[in-house]
């Protein structure tokens, strides 16, 4: 995403890809995904020609025939049932094709549809929600500063593999080692991950128990006076602070130890690390282990609360907020929002609309109800990424129109009625526009194409402009113009670093409502109170009952080094790392053969089961099953549930619960 690479081309083929030692941000570093650029580009499964026809029976056609047919069908759907009948889904890879995404956004706006979905509601929507209710804008993304001298606490994130959830770390092994050597690095993760091995402390916590760790820390900070009182007086409201103190009060070390499965001494060790951090500053970075869990919202809220009560946000030894090189959030007046949801999808009024989108949890219902008749997929693979995969796949096969713009065959392409073979990364101009606020410093790239699109591929933005014209809409003539308006220099290809690469202070000065954090949003305080109540203290009859009622085996997510979700799994070694991690005790309890290499996961509802490859290891806590996602033959999303009342979806955000899915394990 932010590394400079040098591709050596010989006779129209990429023969070598290596890190660009002269790149001022990545300084020669690349990850295996970046180095796979050539192999991905030349892959035999690359989409070369447009295809059209009924699901599973598309045949090659000309672009002209495809676009004419598509325009006609979309027009008919709008005439028959209005624009909401046409839905768009933006996947993770749509963000890296800036012109394509702009064109898709424009077409969607021109259509006037409300049916917009993206990977946000299956990834980390809790983060945008908490940013909105606490800071006044969903666009605030705290970013880890590799140069911090304060303590760093990672919860449910494994940057050595993922490069950080939203901070796109370059050379994460070096960054983690540096953090561990300075203010200290602590990792809470049910797995002994590659990152945990580099940390000063690893808390092997029970899945889903993160709020207990954070509530314990917030309580201790307030009780011991480790907070930054002067800052809090200026930047928060006293009543809110009192509400926080009350909500975390039950979370003593013993109770937190009980809930997390840790020894009290381990939690005290973490508190000690905070006590000795300069100024008690701390950066808390959460990842998908937390944002996909049932307690996602309160985990994120308590993570922010800990950073706010210690005065860590925008402090030189705490997290900063990247305003983007092109987005320039620090120079704009951000629309203030307070967390009120928009109306949800018609078939699922129990779920909210948020941030101009509808939750992916509702897509299958919307198709089944006939509300969505066409779906346009950009840079994503909903068949593996979205919940309740079997039901969704059946629903998608019933669509009148399923447009998939991709670069390679996929499980979703296989269902398409209209396949758009679009130009890949080496075949188009790219500007780092939609990824602008994620890098570890404020900079932008503009890279020209290396090749012109091969075979019958076309650049997505051009395809969509033509489709728009056929529907009678005005196309955008210069997609770069909007970016150039923000930063004239990006007209020319190159790399641009801001004069102030990690600005601090703009959120406090320009964004916070009345200059103060909203420390105790009532919806979150209530969620924590409920969570606390559902987790009674040790020794009580209610406590034992709750523990006995808790499923003993849950699926948790993990990322693989050489894939990007479902992307790159077809290339050499991309498909190797697919095993589910299982603790020996869990294996024994489930009656697995100690030498077993496969096992079956059974969903607790319905009769869904999934045979998976396993690896028996004590690098994971008993009861947790760490499952990689994005695979076709081993699609973990068949285990997620979305039906109303099924407990598979967070009611505040519409987020699908993908971490801590109860299952039964068998041979
Ligand atoms: N059960 C479960 N579900 C999950 C997750 C989980 O851990 N467990 N993770 C969730 C998360 S965090 C995310 S982000 C989503 C991911 O969900 P999606 O974004 O929908 O899925 P990806 O697998 O990232 O999509 C990859 C597709 O983009 C295509 N692609 C690659 N390059 C390009 C390009 O240049 N242009 C275009 N147009 N397409 C391209 C790839 O070929 C591939 O088909 O899944 C979510 N779903
Ligand atoms: N190589 C590679 N890099 C990627 C991706 C990829 O597929 N491959 N995907 C990209 C995408 S789309 C995303 S969203 C990011 C995700 O980035 P991360 O969020 O860092 O994802 P992971 O590396 O899976 O780390 C999640 C960790 O959470 C742990 N975990 C699971 N459940 C719990 C829990 O209840 N509590 C705690 N504390 N931990 C838990 C898991 O064991 C796992 O180690 O990575 C991005 N980068
Ligand atoms: Mo993601």
XYZ file of C-alpha atoms and ligand atoms in Angstrom:
762
model
C 0.000 0.000 0.000
C 2.755 2.436 0.792
C 5.965 0.701 -0.164
C 8.050 1.757 -3.113
C 8.850 -1.128 -5.448
C 10.994 -1.388 -8.534
C 9.684 -3.757 -11.201
C 12.178 -4.929 -13.795
C 10.496 -5.545 -17.143
C 11.971 -7.553 -19.971
C 10.166 -8.068 -23.260
C 6.762 -7.209 -21.811
C 7.183 -9.386 -18.722
C 7.875 -8.454 -15.121
C 10.976 -10.476 -14.339
C 11.737 -9.091 -10.891
C 10.121 -6.985 -8.177
C 12.155 -5.595 -5.302
C 11.898 -2.883 -2.669
C 13.036 0.563 -3.752
C 15.964 1.452 -1.510
C 15.617 5.127 -2.490
C 11.988 5.355 -1.408
C 12.000 7.739 1.576
C 9.095 6.008 3.366
C 9.700 2.285 2.808
C 13.501 2.451 2.262
C 13.752 -0.846 0.424
C 11.191 -2.763 2.474
C 8.426 -4.743 0.765
C 6.168 -7.529 1.956
C 5.601 -10.803 0.058
C 2.296 -9.411 -1.285
C 4.078 -6.494 -2.908
C 6.742 -8.763 -4.325
C 4.012 -10.948 -5.872
C 3.015 -8.089 -8.183
C 4.572 -9.688 -11.257
C 3.194 -13.143 -10.614
C -0.264 -11.673 -10.032
C -0.058 -9.578 -13.178
C 0.851 -12.509 -15.422
C -1.402 -15.028 -13.719
C -3.041 -17.579 -16.048
C -6.406 -16.944 -14.338
C -6.293 -13.200 -15.109
C -9.520 -11.978 -16.679
C -8.826 -11.040 -20.274
C -12.177 -10.588 -21.986
C -15.644 -9.318 -21.054
C -18.171 -12.077 -20.447
C -21.925 -12.047 -20.219
C -24.779 -14.500 -19.680
C -26.752 -16.227 -16.963
C -24.953 -17.039 -13.707
C -22.423 -19.806 -14.337
C -22.904 -19.626 -18.110
C -21.242 -16.422 -19.239
C -19.630 -16.299 -22.661
C -17.111 -13.883 -24.126
C -18.655 -10.825 -25.743
C -17.467 -7.429 -26.941
C -17.346 -4.488 -24.520
C -19.905 -2.790 -26.705
C -22.380 -5.646 -26.410
C -21.812 -5.957 -22.671
C -22.265 -2.272 -21.921
C -25.329 -1.987 -24.145
C -26.993 -4.932 -22.413
C -26.022 -3.721 -18.954
C -27.292 -0.176 -19.535
C -30.578 -1.564 -20.767
C -31.060 -3.915 -17.812
C -30.108 -1.325 -15.213
C -32.484 1.155 -16.842
C -35.297 -1.391 -16.664
C -34.705 -2.026 -12.962
C -34.779 1.702 -12.209
C -38.011 2.097 -14.205
C -39.626 -0.868 -12.505
C -38.694 -0.380 -8.863
C -36.559 2.704 -8.505
C -32.796 3.134 -8.111
C -32.556 1.301 -4.749
C -32.990 -1.896 -6.769
C -29.374 -1.419 -7.873
C -26.808 -2.003 -5.128
C -23.070 -1.433 -5.135
C -20.480 -3.242 -3.022
C -17.012 -1.774 -2.551
C -14.361 -4.321 -1.550
C -10.961 -3.640 -0.037
C -9.191 -3.546 -3.374
C -11.515 -0.912 -4.792
C -9.673 1.592 -2.617
C -6.392 1.180 -4.442
C -7.941 1.967 -7.844
C -8.691 5.604 -7.060
C -10.039 6.587 -10.472
C -12.149 3.441 -10.630
C -13.621 4.071 -7.202
C -14.355 7.711 -7.977
C -16.144 6.688 -11.154
C -18.124 4.000 -9.331
C -19.117 6.479 -6.604
C -20.191 8.961 -9.230
C -22.294 6.433 -11.117
C -23.938 5.316 -7.872
C -24.772 8.933 -6.974
C -26.094 9.571 -10.477
C -28.324 6.521 -10.216
C -29.609 7.937 -6.915
C -29.581 4.549 -5.160
C -29.487 4.157 -1.375
C -28.243 0.576 -1.640
C -24.570 0.958 -0.892
C -22.489 -1.679 0.882
C -18.794 -1.980 1.629
C -16.307 -4.082 3.545
C -16.548 -1.522 6.379
C -19.466 -3.363 7.983
C -17.555 -6.659 7.972
C -14.263 -5.166 9.154
C -14.029 -2.367 11.694
C -17.132 -0.202 11.701
C -16.901 0.036 15.520
C -13.913 2.250 14.987
C -15.769 4.792 12.840
C -18.702 4.654 15.224
C -16.600 5.354 18.309
C -14.729 8.128 16.482
C -18.052 9.685 15.603
C -19.666 9.508 19.023
C -16.531 10.442 21.002
C -14.760 12.843 18.658
C -17.579 14.171 16.483
C -16.350 12.683 13.168
C -16.098 9.100 11.873
C -12.992 10.101 9.904
C -10.704 10.205 12.942
C -8.352 7.233 12.833
C -5.745 7.078 15.599
C -2.450 5.969 14.146
C 0.436 4.289 15.861
C 3.608 6.377 15.784
C 6.648 4.146 15.214
C 8.750 6.788 16.988
C 6.711 6.909 20.197
C 8.527 6.658 23.531
C 5.314 5.687 25.301
C 3.823 2.277 25.958
C 2.115 0.493 23.062
C -0.681 -1.966 23.691
C -1.948 -4.092 20.805
C -5.273 -5.856 21.188
C -6.382 -8.333 18.541
C -3.879 -7.215 15.936
C -0.843 -8.959 14.509
C 1.107 -6.305 12.588
C 4.032 -8.593 11.768
C 1.636 -10.335 9.378
C -1.018 -7.674 8.702
C 1.160 -4.534 8.873
C -1.337 -3.125 11.375
C -5.047 -2.837 11.063
C -5.353 0.764 10.005
C -1.839 2.087 10.173
C -0.133 0.354 7.228
C 3.190 -0.104 9.033
C 6.294 -0.423 6.929
C 8.798 -3.054 8.098
C 6.691 -4.126 11.086
C 9.322 -6.420 12.627
C 11.724 -3.519 13.046
C 8.925 -1.251 14.305
C 7.793 -3.818 16.888
C 11.366 -4.378 18.095
C 11.888 -0.636 18.424
C 8.658 -0.137 20.360
C 9.549 -3.021 22.672
C 12.952 -1.465 23.322
C 11.543 1.979 24.141
C 8.261 2.528 26.002
C 7.365 -1.140 25.860
C 5.128 -3.303 23.693
C 2.349 -5.454 25.117
C 0.105 -7.721 23.093
C -3.240 -9.199 24.114
C -4.086 -12.087 21.807
C -5.414 -15.619 22.320
C -2.594 -16.714 20.019
C 1.136 -16.447 20.558
C 1.519 -14.507 17.350
C 4.622 -13.426 15.464
C 4.057 -9.994 17.036
C 3.527 -11.383 20.540
C 6.926 -13.056 20.296
C 8.567 -9.636 19.884
C 6.651 -8.024 22.765
C 7.693 -7.346 26.357
C 4.488 -8.972 27.515
C 1.963 -11.286 25.909
C -1.458 -11.694 27.505
C -2.993 -14.886 26.120
C -6.548 -13.801 26.817
C -9.791 -15.663 26.237
C -11.481 -14.600 23.007
C -13.880 -11.707 23.427
C -12.603 -10.627 26.841
C -10.768 -7.441 25.790
C -13.115 -5.004 27.541
C -12.080 -6.568 30.857
C -8.397 -5.718 30.257
C -9.195 -2.150 29.273
C -11.802 -1.523 31.983
C -9.285 -2.764 34.546
C -6.656 -0.336 33.206
C -9.013 2.661 33.072
C -10.174 1.914 36.604
C -6.599 1.640 37.878
C -5.492 4.810 36.089
C -8.312 6.817 37.670
C -7.887 5.230 41.094
C -4.121 5.732 41.199
C -4.113 9.213 39.745
C -2.129 8.152 36.663
C -4.564 10.222 34.599
C -3.771 13.663 33.188
C -6.183 15.730 35.276
C -5.312 19.113 33.767
C -5.944 17.746 30.297
C -9.187 16.082 31.359
C -10.470 19.304 32.907
C -9.935 21.090 29.621
C -10.899 18.312 27.257
C -13.808 16.464 28.849
C -16.924 17.069 30.919
C -16.760 16.164 34.617
C -20.071 14.279 34.559
C -18.794 12.097 31.724
C -15.657 11.236 33.650
C -17.804 10.261 36.621
C -19.937 8.047 34.365
C -16.815 6.294 33.052
C -15.474 5.785 36.571
C -18.786 4.243 37.639
C -18.989 1.941 34.601
C -15.474 0.502 35.067
C -15.728 0.275 38.879
C -16.575 -3.476 38.945
C -13.439 -4.341 36.954
C -10.967 -5.098 39.713
C -7.874 -7.076 38.859
C -9.421 -10.290 40.155
C -12.546 -9.918 38.143
C -10.621 -9.002 34.998
C -8.330 -11.985 35.575
C -11.302 -14.272 35.935
C -12.919 -13.041 32.723
C -9.754 -13.053 30.607
C -8.362 -16.334 31.924
C -5.134 -14.532 32.914
C -3.359 -14.563 36.260
C -3.831 -11.308 38.235
C -0.052 -10.904 38.147
C -0.104 -10.730 34.342
C -2.580 -7.854 34.389
C -0.554 -6.133 37.104
C 2.494 -6.512 34.860
C 0.720 -4.551 32.153
C -0.323 -1.892 34.659
C 3.285 -1.646 35.796
C 4.355 -1.027 32.221
C 1.852 1.830 32.054
C 3.038 3.214 35.389
C 6.592 3.392 34.063
C 5.744 4.830 30.632
C 6.871 8.486 30.388
C 3.915 10.651 31.506
C 1.824 7.447 31.549
C 1.296 7.891 27.829
C -0.032 4.916 25.930
C -1.040 4.007 22.390
C -3.735 1.357 22.145
C -4.171 -0.182 18.706
C -6.984 -2.648 18.180
C -7.322 -5.018 15.246
C -9.871 -7.324 13.747
C -9.672 -9.737 16.699
C -11.558 -6.977 18.548
C -13.451 -5.060 15.857
C -15.142 -8.287 14.695
C -16.037 -9.450 18.210
C -19.399 -9.057 19.916
C -17.865 -6.530 22.313
C -16.283 -4.473 19.490
C -17.897 -1.147 20.369
C -17.035 -1.163 24.050
C -13.513 -2.425 23.369
C -12.912 0.472 21.012
C -14.569 2.932 23.374
C -12.458 1.814 26.349
C -9.323 1.900 24.191
C -10.063 5.541 23.325
C -11.027 6.281 26.921
C -7.711 4.951 28.217
C -5.841 7.138 25.732
C -7.949 10.174 26.593
C -7.736 9.897 30.383
C -3.950 9.597 30.125
C -3.838 12.599 27.767
C -2.161 10.459 25.126
C -4.001 11.410 21.922
C -1.922 13.815 19.822
C 0.771 13.811 22.498
C 4.303 13.174 21.125
C 4.322 9.856 23.016
C 0.838 8.776 21.972
C -1.202 8.178 18.846
C -1.623 10.840 16.171
C -4.364 11.235 13.579
C -3.357 11.246 9.926
C -5.375 13.998 8.182
C -4.144 12.692 4.821
C -1.946 14.374 2.259
C -4.824 14.784 -0.202
C -7.841 14.583 2.115
C -6.500 17.451 4.270
C -8.978 16.777 7.036
C -7.076 19.279 9.176
C -7.938 22.111 6.801
C -11.565 21.181 6.294
C -14.558 21.716 8.471
C -15.701 18.174 9.111
C -19.417 17.598 9.272
C -20.337 17.052 12.919
C -22.224 13.909 13.604
C -23.485 12.409 16.825
C -23.994 8.728 16.116
C -27.650 8.731 15.200
C -28.234 5.994 12.595
C -29.909 6.420 9.218
C -32.879 4.186 8.405
C -31.808 0.608 7.776
C -32.586 -1.607 4.795
C -36.295 -2.125 4.107
C -36.151 -5.873 4.784
C -34.140 -5.428 8.008
C -35.487 -2.437 9.929
C -33.715 -3.851 12.998
C -30.350 -2.860 11.476
C -29.016 0.689 11.089
C -27.648 2.536 8.099
C -24.368 4.266 8.898
C -21.881 6.508 7.116
C -23.958 6.539 3.929
C -24.024 2.736 3.790
C -26.214 -0.204 4.649
C -24.827 -3.150 6.619
C -23.568 -6.124 4.606
C -25.406 -8.342 7.106
C -28.618 -7.325 5.312
C -27.577 -7.947 1.715
C -28.912 -11.517 1.503
C -32.245 -10.395 3.002
C -32.468 -7.471 0.603
C -31.945 -9.764 -2.385
C -34.346 -12.412 -1.071
C -36.986 -9.716 -0.497
C -36.592 -8.560 -4.108
C -35.452 -5.096 -3.004
C -32.065 -5.518 -4.668
C -32.161 -6.899 -8.228
C -28.735 -5.796 -9.463
C -25.422 -5.793 -7.619
C -22.228 -4.138 -8.843
C -19.084 -5.475 -7.150
C -15.874 -3.458 -7.246
C -12.586 -4.942 -5.985
C -14.178 -7.378 -3.575
C -15.196 -10.961 -3.150
C -18.522 -10.957 -1.280
C -18.891 -14.739 -1.534
C -15.973 -15.201 0.875
C -16.137 -11.870 2.706
C -19.797 -11.506 3.620
C -21.656 -13.506 6.256
C -23.956 -16.459 5.940
C -22.075 -17.349 2.764
C -24.260 -20.252 1.618
C -27.464 -18.246 1.839
C -25.842 -15.204 0.253
C -24.423 -17.269 -2.613
C -27.870 -18.680 -3.358
C -29.366 -15.212 -3.206
C -26.688 -13.759 -5.482
C -27.331 -16.441 -8.058
C -30.942 -15.179 -8.234
C -29.992 -11.605 -9.139
C -31.020 -10.264 -12.529
C -27.674 -8.517 -12.847
C -24.420 -9.261 -11.027
C -21.599 -7.112 -12.344
C -18.132 -8.032 -11.094
C -15.174 -5.808 -11.907
C -12.068 -7.820 -11.070
C -8.655 -8.766 -12.374
C -8.744 -12.528 -11.786
C -11.234 -15.405 -11.564
C -12.890 -15.644 -8.152
C -15.833 -17.301 -6.423
C -17.826 -14.122 -7.004
C -16.774 -13.801 -10.661
C -18.119 -17.358 -11.083
C -21.610 -16.093 -10.177
C -21.497 -12.957 -12.329
C -23.842 -12.171 -15.186
C -21.491 -9.441 -16.418
C -17.732 -9.880 -15.933
C -15.620 -6.746 -16.353
C -11.937 -7.652 -16.896
C -10.331 -4.478 -15.577
C -6.799 -3.149 -15.707
C -4.604 -4.193 -12.793
C -2.143 -2.193 -10.722
C 0.552 -2.194 -13.409
C -1.884 -1.197 -16.150
C -3.400 2.007 -14.794
C -2.598 5.308 -13.181
C -2.921 5.092 -9.407
C -3.115 7.850 -6.828
C -3.140 6.962 -3.137
C -6.374 8.855 -2.615
C -8.663 6.497 -0.685
C -5.831 5.105 1.413
C -4.642 8.627 2.209
C -5.301 8.631 5.967
C -3.812 5.200 6.745
C -0.036 5.481 6.227
C 2.373 5.962 9.105
C 3.241 9.363 7.755
C 1.476 11.943 5.667
C 2.377 11.342 2.051
C 0.921 10.595 -1.372
C 1.877 8.590 -4.442
C 0.967 9.106 -8.080
C 2.176 6.208 -10.193
C 1.776 5.966 -13.962
C 1.016 2.646 -15.689
C 3.906 0.297 -16.482
C 2.006 -1.446 -19.308
C -1.045 -0.569 -21.320
C -3.900 -2.955 -20.483
C -3.249 -6.349 -22.071
C -5.746 -8.529 -23.954
C -9.209 -6.959 -23.939
C -8.889 -5.423 -20.456
C -9.959 -1.856 -19.831
C -9.405 0.730 -17.121
C -12.411 0.627 -14.756
C -12.982 4.388 -14.646
C -13.285 4.493 -18.439
C -15.674 1.549 -18.519
C -17.918 3.199 -15.930
C -17.815 6.575 -17.664
C -19.056 4.852 -20.817
C -21.750 2.966 -18.935
C -22.845 6.262 -17.342
C -23.045 7.940 -20.741
C -25.232 5.126 -22.039
C -27.523 5.734 -19.076
C -27.613 9.432 -19.941
C -25.255 10.741 -17.250
C -22.453 13.251 -17.557
C -19.059 11.498 -17.247
C -16.101 12.953 -15.344
C -13.560 14.129 -17.855
C -10.474 14.439 -15.655
C -10.441 12.115 -12.638
C -7.140 13.567 -11.457
C -8.577 17.079 -11.245
C -10.224 16.663 -7.839
C -6.975 15.396 -6.381
C -4.982 18.159 -8.007
C -7.346 20.726 -6.501
C -6.224 19.550 -3.082
C -2.533 19.286 -3.948
C -1.504 20.772 -7.350
C 1.835 18.943 -7.308
C 0.211 15.506 -7.673
C -0.608 16.354 -11.290
C 2.861 14.916 -11.974
C 3.715 11.320 -11.115
C 5.864 11.061 -8.003
C 6.019 10.693 -4.268
C 5.080 13.615 -2.028
C 5.759 13.845 1.691
C 4.135 16.601 3.743
C 6.354 19.190 5.445
C 4.908 18.040 8.728
C 4.755 14.263 8.281
C 2.907 13.539 11.562
C 0.903 16.620 12.500
C -0.546 16.728 15.995
C -3.106 19.027 17.562
C -5.563 19.447 14.685
C -8.155 17.129 16.162
C -8.159 18.999 19.473
C -8.199 22.387 17.786
C -10.558 21.818 14.906
C -12.657 18.717 15.278
C -13.723 18.018 18.862
C -17.224 19.282 19.630
C -16.684 22.361 21.885
C -13.061 21.273 22.140
C -13.995 18.290 24.324
C -14.160 14.532 23.956
C -17.523 12.965 24.610
C -16.156 10.513 27.081
C -19.316 8.641 28.052
C -21.698 8.136 25.098
C -24.793 6.614 26.659
C -25.176 3.817 24.088
C -21.667 2.603 24.928
C -21.994 2.972 28.683
C -25.155 0.883 28.432
C -23.410 -1.782 26.326
C -20.626 -2.009 28.913
C -23.103 -2.207 31.792
C -24.845 -5.078 30.048
C -21.562 -6.793 29.320
C -20.477 -6.404 32.950
C -23.775 -7.832 34.131
C -23.448 -10.803 31.784
C -20.024 -11.552 33.247
C -20.657 -11.907 36.975
C -17.689 -12.108 39.324
C -16.026 -15.293 40.418
C -17.454 -17.641 42.953
C -21.112 -16.634 42.602
C -23.707 -19.109 41.427
C -24.589 -16.746 38.575
C -20.937 -16.601 37.598
C -20.606 -20.359 37.410
C -23.802 -20.600 35.419
C -22.652 -17.975 32.931
C -19.344 -19.767 32.487
C -20.991 -23.114 32.018
C -23.402 -21.655 29.493
C -20.577 -20.130 27.487
C -19.605 -22.135 24.425
C -16.228 -23.693 24.982
C -15.062 -23.534 21.386
C -15.116 -20.371 19.279
C -13.724 -19.430 15.893
C -11.458 -16.384 15.822
C -9.948 -14.740 12.720
C -6.330 -14.589 11.629
C -4.547 -13.180 8.580
C -2.059 -15.004 6.353
C 1.246 -13.470 5.368
C 1.131 -14.115 1.636
C -2.519 -13.402 0.888
C -4.602 -10.273 1.067
C -7.942 -11.654 2.219
C -8.984 -13.767 -0.783
C -6.503 -11.987 -3.044
C -3.253 -13.723 -4.100
C -4.397 -17.136 -2.884
C -3.943 -18.502 -6.420
C -0.298 -17.572 -6.709
C 2.582 -19.792 -5.605
C 2.702 -20.050 -1.797
C -0.287 -17.712 -1.417
C -2.468 -20.721 -0.753
C -0.187 -22.558 1.686
C -1.137 -21.090 5.002
C -4.688 -22.288 5.525
C -4.555 -24.319 8.731
C -6.848 -23.664 11.675
C -4.853 -23.464 14.913
C -6.177 -25.801 17.614
C -4.848 -26.281 21.180
C -4.028 -29.918 22.115
C -6.577 -29.819 24.960
C -9.301 -28.618 22.608
C -8.375 -31.341 20.153
C -8.488 -33.990 22.881
C -11.810 -32.731 24.243
C -13.302 -32.938 20.757
C -11.958 -36.479 20.384
C -9.606 -35.632 17.529
C -6.866 -38.031 16.591
C -3.630 -36.406 17.921
C -2.139 -36.705 14.440
C -5.204 -35.400 12.639
C -4.602 -32.911 9.849
C -8.256 -32.093 9.221
C -11.376 -31.666 11.353
C -14.937 -30.405 11.012
C -16.384 -27.166 12.407
C -20.138 -27.336 13.062
C -22.130 -24.120 13.363
C -24.303 -23.981 16.498
C -27.345 -22.976 14.483
C -28.595 -24.900 11.472
C -26.674 -27.827 10.054
C -23.775 -25.954 8.509
C -20.410 -27.624 8.734
C -17.016 -27.005 7.271
C -14.095 -29.400 6.881
C -10.831 -27.588 7.536
C -7.132 -28.263 7.663
C -5.853 -28.065 11.249
C -2.588 -27.564 13.070
C -2.462 -28.699 16.684
C -0.320 -26.234 18.640
C -0.062 -24.782 22.113
C 0.497 -21.338 20.603
C -3.232 -20.752 21.069
C -5.432 -20.751 24.174
C -7.691 -23.757 24.694
C -11.131 -23.225 23.200
C -10.082 -20.798 20.450
C -9.845 -21.947 16.832
C -7.865 -19.484 14.709
C -9.267 -19.621 11.180
C -7.802 -17.767 8.199
C -10.340 -16.161 5.912
C -10.691 -15.591 2.181
C -10.386 -19.212 1.036
C -12.705 -20.764 -1.512
C -12.567 -24.405 -0.390
C -12.569 -23.505 3.293
C -14.892 -20.517 3.462
C -15.273 -19.595 7.131
C -18.092 -17.180 6.302
C -20.479 -20.127 6.018
C -20.332 -20.168 9.838
C -21.431 -16.574 10.405
C -25.101 -15.864 11.023
C -27.224 -12.838 10.248
C -30.872 -13.741 10.807
C -32.798 -11.390 13.088
C -32.496 -12.375 16.755
C -29.652 -14.793 16.025
C -27.059 -12.696 17.843
C -24.750 -12.629 14.838
C -24.974 -8.884 14.204
C -24.273 -5.878 16.430
C -27.472 -3.845 16.710
C -25.727 -0.461 17.027
C -23.498 -0.701 13.973
C -24.828 -3.619 11.910
C -21.365 -5.223 12.149
C -21.230 -8.957 11.561
C -19.706 -10.911 14.430
C -16.777 -12.784 12.901
C -14.570 -13.161 15.983
C -15.841 -15.496 18.686
C -18.252 -17.551 16.552
C -19.418 -20.504 18.680
C -18.842 -23.850 16.963
C -18.537 -27.520 17.803
C -15.396 -29.316 16.682
C -15.301 -32.933 15.568
C -13.138 -35.334 13.634
N -15.492 -14.725 8.327
C -14.739 -13.663 8.028
N -15.202 -12.755 7.161
C -14.452 -11.671 6.854
C -13.192 -11.452 7.452
C -12.723 -12.449 8.365
O -11.618 -12.340 8.905
N -13.519 -13.526 8.623
N -12.490 -10.312 7.136
C -13.259 -9.161 6.715
C -12.408 -8.063 6.237
S -11.376 -7.324 7.360
C -12.447 -7.592 4.985
S -11.550 -6.209 4.562
C -13.310 -8.233 3.986
C -12.656 -8.334 2.622
O -13.676 -8.402 1.742
P -13.521 -8.062 0.205
O -12.818 -6.771 0.048
O -14.854 -8.205 -0.401
O -12.649 -9.284 -0.278
P -11.194 -9.423 -0.796
O -10.891 -10.856 -0.646
O -10.263 -8.454 -0.156
O -11.402 -9.013 -2.337
C -10.456 -9.329 -3.168
C -10.931 -9.221 -4.600
O -10.401 -8.032 -5.159
C -9.809 -8.397 -6.400
N -8.782 -7.444 -6.869
C -7.454 -7.484 -6.682
N -6.854 -6.452 -7.306
C -7.825 -5.754 -7.911
C -7.823 -4.582 -8.717
O -6.805 -3.970 -8.973
N -9.037 -4.153 -9.189
C -10.190 -4.815 -8.907
N -11.327 -4.330 -9.397
N -10.211 -5.930 -8.152
C -9.052 -6.386 -7.649
C -9.237 -9.761 -6.093
O -8.920 -10.426 -7.267
C -10.362 -10.408 -5.299
O -11.290 -11.059 -6.105
O -13.708 -9.539 4.403
C -14.306 -9.516 5.676
N -14.939 -10.782 5.951
N -0.660 -10.397 5.022
C -1.886 -9.872 5.111
N -2.018 -8.595 5.532
C -3.236 -8.055 5.640
C -4.415 -8.767 5.251
C -4.241 -10.106 4.796
O -5.211 -10.808 4.456
N -2.966 -10.628 4.753
N -5.653 -8.183 5.351
C -5.716 -6.739 5.538
C -7.015 -6.381 6.123
S -8.345 -6.270 5.086
C -7.173 -6.121 7.441
S -8.701 -5.688 8.022
C -6.023 -6.134 8.356
C -6.302 -6.850 9.675
O -5.200 -6.657 10.493
P -5.167 -7.275 11.951
O -6.384 -6.828 12.683
O -3.839 -6.995 12.565
O -5.370 -8.825 11.631
P -4.655 -10.144 12.161
O -3.265 -10.187 11.693
O -5.547 -11.270 11.791
O -4.676 -9.996 13.726
C -5.848 -10.206 14.460
C -5.438 -10.935 15.716
O -6.543 -10.937 16.617
C -6.444 -12.110 17.375
N -7.734 -12.295 18.029
C -8.796 -13.019 17.630
N -9.806 -12.896 18.504
C -9.380 -12.069 19.495
C -9.971 -11.534 20.680
O -11.130 -11.790 21.015
N -9.213 -10.688 21.420
C -7.935 -10.366 21.086
N -7.259 -9.521 21.873
N -7.351 -10.882 19.995
C -8.069 -11.692 19.200
C -6.053 -13.152 16.364
O -5.482 -14.272 17.003
C -5.089 -12.387 15.482
O -3.747 -12.619 15.850
O -4.905 -6.764 7.755
C -4.622 -6.253 6.471
N -3.346 -6.784 6.102
Mo -10.147 -5.609 6.330
